[in-house]
């Protein structure tokens, strides 16, 4: 084969390989589960169908438009700052921000950007994912926790709650007043930290026993009753001193559930019944004294 015949054959093969590679890249991009787009000269050069699905804009509507046209105005400055840090290699984590869709709806996306070269010029390759549902779920969870906190904050009885790891997630004003321990100093702590003000030591309380039974500690209560998932207790605790003696407390503990019925933690309500117990003891003592005096009178008669 002569020299003229070799060169065209090689170029032809390279051209076919290039077209096949380009076709494969386009196929992978189009089938991607995330949004893929290329930006050059601060304008959209290409986008895949995933971007269209969550923005509401078609490929023709976005190509040639400025790359920041979708970003919520309140997030624009932060988005540009984070994008520059990613392009310089100073940031490895994705950024989250809001966009405004074609219909005017606000949605959340998570994005990463990378510096690339396209046709010999600088460009930006972006990958994004619609995380609106996840953000809404997070917001709903935060709102639920806020309502839960508001609900127990002003209960008249000392109330506190833990998660499944034993971390204290709630400690209301009444608990502060009863124990003298401020919420800011104890919230988030584990390892039975909440038992110290009551017992003077780290140990399971009824809030823990409602999640996991333990006969050893159940027997430390003068009254311990389990009714399905509810525990009722009465006990004298050495950690609290009320009326110049150990406090006598009544308590109720039960699990906490999520919207699907799964146990997420436990909550306990504690009431100081020391005065009632002292009154009961006084009545018992008086009745005992009367009985003795009555017996003495009988003896005298």
Tab-separated table of C-alpha atoms in Angstrom, residues 22-295:
chain	number	residue	atom	x	y	z
A	22	UNK	CA	-18.462	11.451	21.665
A	23	UNK	CA	-21.645	9.400	21.207
A	24	UNK	CA	-20.824	7.289	24.276
A	25	UNK	CA	-20.164	10.422	26.348
A	26	UNK	CA	-23.457	11.960	25.258
A	27	UNK	CA	-25.291	8.717	26.055
A	28	UNK	CA	-23.759	8.499	29.541
A	29	UNK	CA	-24.511	12.158	30.200
A	30	UNK	CA	-28.107	11.854	29.059
A	31	UNK	CA	-28.728	8.708	31.107
A	32	UNK	CA	-27.117	10.145	34.236
A	33	UNK	CA	-29.262	10.222	37.360
A	34	UNK	CA	-27.937	13.695	38.170
A	35	UNK	CA	-27.975	16.965	36.274
A	36	UNK	CA	-24.928	17.419	34.035
A	37	UNK	CA	-24.106	20.675	32.278
A	38	UNK	CA	-21.202	22.535	30.755
A	39	UNK	CA	-20.613	26.252	31.097
A	40	UNK	CA	-18.299	28.332	28.952
A	41	UNK	CA	-17.974	32.110	28.926
A	42	UNK	CA	-20.388	32.073	31.891
A	43	UNK	CA	-23.156	30.660	29.676
A	44	UNK	CA	-24.737	27.224	29.376
A	45	UNK	CA	-23.122	25.270	26.578
A	46	UNK	CA	-24.974	22.004	27.165
A	47	UNK	CA	-27.354	20.388	29.666
A	48	UNK	CA	-28.878	16.942	30.055
A	49	UNK	CA	-32.544	16.024	30.499
A	50	UNK	CA	-32.178	15.724	34.269
A	51	UNK	CA	-31.515	19.471	34.510
A	52	UNK	CA	-34.627	20.116	32.436
A	53	UNK	CA	-36.707	17.877	34.717
A	54	UNK	CA	-36.150	19.905	37.875
A	55	UNK	CA	-35.783	23.398	36.358
A	56	UNK	CA	-38.700	23.177	33.935
A	57	UNK	CA	-36.581	24.657	31.141
A	58	UNK	CA	-35.829	22.819	27.900
A	59	UNK	CA	-32.367	22.499	26.410
A	60	UNK	CA	-33.139	25.198	23.831
A	61	UNK	CA	-34.347	27.598	26.538
A	62	UNK	CA	-31.182	27.284	28.649
A	63	UNK	CA	-28.408	27.036	26.056
A	64	UNK	CA	-26.766	30.430	25.727
A	65	UNK	CA	-28.270	31.828	28.912
A	66	UNK	CA	-26.110	32.964	31.833
A	67	UNK	CA	-25.211	30.133	34.197
A	68	UNK	CA	-26.479	32.029	37.251
A	69	UNK	CA	-29.933	32.707	35.787
A	70	UNK	CA	-31.548	29.965	37.901
A	71	UNK	CA	-29.915	30.775	41.240
A	72	UNK	CA	-32.085	32.351	43.922
A	73	UNK	CA	-30.932	35.997	44.358
A	74	UNK	CA	-30.422	35.527	48.105
A	75	UNK	CA	-27.989	32.645	47.470
A	76	UNK	CA	-26.120	34.044	44.444
A	77	UNK	CA	-23.150	35.568	46.287
A	78	UNK	CA	-22.489	32.463	48.375
A	79	UNK	CA	-22.871	30.149	45.361
A	80	UNK	CA	-20.284	32.070	43.330
A	81	UNK	CA	-17.861	32.076	46.269
A	82	UNK	CA	-18.212	28.320	46.810
A	83	UNK	CA	-17.919	27.585	43.076
A	84	UNK	CA	-14.648	29.529	42.841
A	85	UNK	CA	-13.253	27.575	45.800
A	86	UNK	CA	-14.195	24.268	44.101
A	87	UNK	CA	-12.558	25.309	40.829
A	88	UNK	CA	-9.369	26.239	42.696
A	89	UNK	CA	-9.369	22.945	44.582
A	90	UNK	CA	-9.975	24.700	47.903
A	91	UNK	CA	-13.338	23.023	48.538
A	92	UNK	CA	-14.140	19.319	48.193
A	93	UNK	CA	-17.686	19.197	49.556
A	94	UNK	CA	-20.771	19.951	47.409
A	95	UNK	CA	-22.711	23.138	47.979
A	96	UNK	CA	-26.463	23.401	48.498
A	97	UNK	CA	-28.563	26.322	47.313
A	98	UNK	CA	-31.958	27.334	46.003
A	99	UNK	CA	-33.011	27.799	42.385
A	100	UNK	CA	-36.109	29.353	40.832
A	101	UNK	CA	-37.780	27.124	38.239
A	102	UNK	CA	-39.557	28.188	35.075
A	103	UNK	CA	-42.899	28.152	36.918
A	104	UNK	CA	-41.501	30.306	39.749
A	105	UNK	CA	-41.204	27.478	42.271
A	106	UNK	CA	-38.229	27.363	44.625
A	107	UNK	CA	-36.254	24.127	44.697
A	108	UNK	CA	-33.031	23.021	46.403
A	109	UNK	CA	-30.084	21.544	44.511
A	110	UNK	CA	-26.726	20.119	45.541
A	111	UNK	CA	-23.890	20.951	43.141
A	112	UNK	CA	-20.239	20.312	42.387
A	113	UNK	CA	-18.251	22.034	39.633
A	114	UNK	CA	-14.950	21.119	37.984
A	115	UNK	CA	-12.642	23.051	35.669
A	116	UNK	CA	-12.311	21.359	32.244
A	117	UNK	CA	-11.174	22.189	28.727
A	118	UNK	CA	-13.562	22.228	25.768
A	119	UNK	CA	-12.238	22.711	22.240
A	120	UNK	CA	-9.036	24.174	23.609
A	121	UNK	CA	-10.744	26.711	25.881
A	122	UNK	CA	-11.542	26.801	29.601
A	123	UNK	CA	-14.960	25.529	30.637
A	124	UNK	CA	-16.813	24.343	33.735
A	125	UNK	CA	-18.417	20.927	34.119
A	126	UNK	CA	-21.217	20.894	36.659
A	127	UNK	CA	-23.075	18.051	38.382
A	128	UNK	CA	-26.208	18.765	40.390
A	129	UNK	CA	-28.975	16.887	42.138
A	130	UNK	CA	-32.467	17.976	43.134
A	131	UNK	CA	-32.604	17.610	46.951
A	132	UNK	CA	-35.861	19.489	47.533
A	133	UNK	CA	-37.683	16.534	49.077
A	134	UNK	CA	-34.798	15.877	51.432
A	135	UNK	CA	-34.691	19.546	52.439
A	136	UNK	CA	-38.438	19.592	53.071
A	137	UNK	CA	-38.112	16.477	55.226
A	138	UNK	CA	-35.281	18.110	57.206
A	139	UNK	CA	-37.368	21.227	57.691
A	140	UNK	CA	-40.362	19.178	58.800
A	141	UNK	CA	-38.149	17.337	61.299
A	142	UNK	CA	-36.771	20.615	62.656
A	143	UNK	CA	-40.274	22.015	62.959
A	144	UNK	CA	-41.440	18.860	64.716
A	145	UNK	CA	-38.556	19.112	67.193
A	146	UNK	CA	-39.317	22.784	67.755
A	147	UNK	CA	-42.987	22.041	68.478
A	148	UNK	CA	-41.967	19.181	70.766
A	149	UNK	CA	-39.610	21.514	72.618
A	150	UNK	CA	-42.290	24.208	72.918
A	151	UNK	CA	-44.783	21.638	74.141
A	152	UNK	CA	-42.713	20.335	77.050
A	153	UNK	CA	-40.964	23.599	77.899
A	154	UNK	CA	-43.819	24.991	79.940
A	155	UNK	CA	-45.176	21.787	81.451
A	156	UNK	CA	-45.532	22.225	85.224
A	157	UNK	CA	-43.644	18.992	85.982
A	158	UNK	CA	-39.951	18.372	85.396
A	159	UNK	CA	-39.723	16.784	81.941
A	160	UNK	CA	-36.762	15.521	79.953
A	161	UNK	CA	-36.182	13.276	76.938
A	162	UNK	CA	-33.410	11.181	75.399
A	163	UNK	CA	-32.756	9.643	71.991
A	164	UNK	CA	-31.897	5.996	71.359
A	165	UNK	CA	-28.227	6.699	72.043
A	166	UNK	CA	-29.065	8.008	75.501
A	167	UNK	CA	-28.291	11.601	74.547
A	168	UNK	CA	-30.377	14.211	76.363
A	169	UNK	CA	-32.502	16.102	73.824
A	170	UNK	CA	-34.910	17.990	76.113
A	171	UNK	CA	-34.761	19.472	79.619
A	172	UNK	CA	-37.546	21.891	80.482
A	173	UNK	CA	-37.763	24.853	82.865
A	174	UNK	CA	-39.416	22.762	85.580
A	175	UNK	CA	-36.486	20.314	85.429
A	176	UNK	CA	-34.105	23.247	85.837
A	177	UNK	CA	-36.034	24.509	88.849
A	178	UNK	CA	-36.244	21.064	90.489
A	179	UNK	CA	-32.596	20.081	90.005
A	180	UNK	CA	-30.834	23.439	89.752
A	181	UNK	CA	-29.182	22.255	86.524
A	182	UNK	CA	-29.577	24.531	83.496
A	183	UNK	CA	-30.570	23.061	80.141
A	184	UNK	CA	-27.583	24.670	78.398
A	185	UNK	CA	-25.229	22.799	80.726
A	186	UNK	CA	-26.705	19.329	80.236
A	187	UNK	CA	-28.415	19.090	76.818
A	188	UNK	CA	-26.587	16.809	74.393
A	189	UNK	CA	-24.795	14.862	77.110
A	190	UNK	CA	-24.830	11.074	77.429
A	191	UNK	CA	-23.687	8.390	79.899
A	192	UNK	CA	-26.644	8.948	82.297
A	193	UNK	CA	-25.605	12.553	82.962
A	194	UNK	CA	-29.256	13.375	83.730
A	195	UNK	CA	-29.310	10.902	86.649
A	196	UNK	CA	-26.647	12.791	88.621
A	197	UNK	CA	-28.956	15.526	89.958
A	198	UNK	CA	-31.451	12.907	91.168
A	199	UNK	CA	-29.338	9.996	92.374
A	200	UNK	CA	-25.933	11.574	92.859
A	201	UNK	CA	-24.517	8.901	90.556
A	202	UNK	CA	-24.716	7.726	86.944
A	203	UNK	CA	-27.342	5.017	86.599
A	204	UNK	CA	-30.374	4.047	84.494
A	205	UNK	CA	-33.622	5.795	85.420
A	206	UNK	CA	-37.145	4.875	84.433
A	207	UNK	CA	-36.604	6.764	81.138
A	208	UNK	CA	-33.953	4.153	80.318
A	209	UNK	CA	-35.876	1.213	81.740
A	210	UNK	CA	-38.801	1.937	79.432
A	211	UNK	CA	-36.461	1.205	76.516
A	212	UNK	CA	-34.577	-1.701	78.099
A	213	UNK	CA	-35.669	-3.631	81.160
A	214	UNK	CA	-33.199	-4.088	84.010
A	215	UNK	CA	-34.428	-5.892	87.152
A	216	UNK	CA	-31.506	-4.667	89.246
A	217	UNK	CA	-32.475	-1.015	88.852
A	218	UNK	CA	-36.215	-1.657	88.766
A	219	UNK	CA	-35.917	-2.989	92.318
A	220	UNK	CA	-34.420	0.305	93.524
A	221	UNK	CA	-37.853	1.940	93.239
A	222	UNK	CA	-40.304	1.690	96.121
A	223	UNK	CA	-43.069	1.526	93.535
A	224	UNK	CA	-42.439	0.264	90.003
A	225	UNK	CA	-45.329	-0.497	87.655
A	226	UNK	CA	-45.061	-1.327	83.966
A	227	UNK	CA	-48.182	-0.982	81.836
A	228	UNK	CA	-47.308	-1.984	78.286
A	229	UNK	CA	-44.946	0.805	77.181
A	230	UNK	CA	-45.599	3.031	80.180
A	231	UNK	CA	-43.721	2.974	83.491
A	232	UNK	CA	-44.967	4.525	86.752
A	233	UNK	CA	-42.587	4.898	89.685
A	234	UNK	CA	-42.235	6.345	93.169
A	235	UNK	CA	-38.858	6.612	94.858
A	236	UNK	CA	-36.776	8.485	97.412
A	237	UNK	CA	-33.658	9.926	95.779
A	238	UNK	CA	-30.526	11.010	97.643
A	239	UNK	CA	-29.360	13.525	95.042
A	240	UNK	CA	-32.109	16.067	95.796
A	241	UNK	CA	-32.620	17.546	99.232
A	242	UNK	CA	-36.082	19.018	99.825
A	243	UNK	CA	-37.491	20.079	103.221
A	244	UNK	CA	-34.132	19.071	104.751
A	245	UNK	CA	-34.448	15.463	103.631
A	246	UNK	CA	-34.099	13.294	100.546
A	247	UNK	CA	-36.657	14.152	97.891
A	248	UNK	CA	-39.478	11.739	97.244
A	249	UNK	CA	-40.480	11.684	93.570
A	250	UNK	CA	-43.253	10.324	91.404
A	251	UNK	CA	-42.405	9.630	87.773
A	252	UNK	CA	-43.873	8.481	84.510
A	253	UNK	CA	-41.835	7.354	81.486
A	254	UNK	CA	-42.786	6.249	77.975
A	255	UNK	CA	-41.159	5.807	74.549
A	256	UNK	CA	-41.094	8.498	71.869
A	257	UNK	CA	-42.291	7.532	68.385
A	258	UNK	CA	-41.845	8.951	64.898
A	259	UNK	CA	-44.643	9.320	62.327
A	260	UNK	CA	-44.155	5.680	61.235
A	261	UNK	CA	-44.496	4.286	64.751
A	262	UNK	CA	-40.789	3.586	65.234
A	263	UNK	CA	-39.324	4.244	68.686
A	264	UNK	CA	-36.904	7.181	68.529
A	265	UNK	CA	-36.220	7.724	72.227
A	266	UNK	CA	-37.996	8.145	75.557
A	267	UNK	CA	-39.498	10.867	77.734
A	268	UNK	CA	-39.933	11.104	81.514
A	269	UNK	CA	-42.091	13.361	83.658
A	270	UNK	CA	-41.118	13.801	87.332
A	271	UNK	CA	-43.147	15.350	90.141
A	272	UNK	CA	-41.885	16.250	93.595
A	273	UNK	CA	-44.212	14.579	96.129
A	274	UNK	CA	-41.991	15.141	99.165
A	275	UNK	CA	-44.527	17.352	100.967
A	276	UNK	CA	-47.266	14.798	100.391
A	277	UNK	CA	-45.045	12.022	101.720
A	278	UNK	CA	-44.116	14.097	104.776
A	279	UNK	CA	-47.827	14.745	105.405
A	280	UNK	CA	-48.575	11.030	105.036
A	281	UNK	CA	-45.763	10.185	107.438
A	282	UNK	CA	-47.090	12.778	109.918
A	283	UNK	CA	-50.577	11.252	109.738
A	284	UNK	CA	-49.174	7.743	110.227
A	285	UNK	CA	-47.086	8.941	113.200
A	286	UNK	CA	-50.082	10.701	114.741
A	287	UNK	CA	-52.250	7.614	114.322
A	288	UNK	CA	-49.516	5.483	115.842
A	289	UNK	CA	-49.159	7.889	118.795
A	290	UNK	CA	-52.935	7.925	119.285
A	291	UNK	CA	-52.993	4.151	119.212
A	292	UNK	CA	-50.268	3.997	121.883
A	293	UNK	CA	-52.032	6.538	124.074
A	294	UNK	CA	-55.324	4.726	123.620
A	295	UNK	CA	-53.670	1.479	124.670
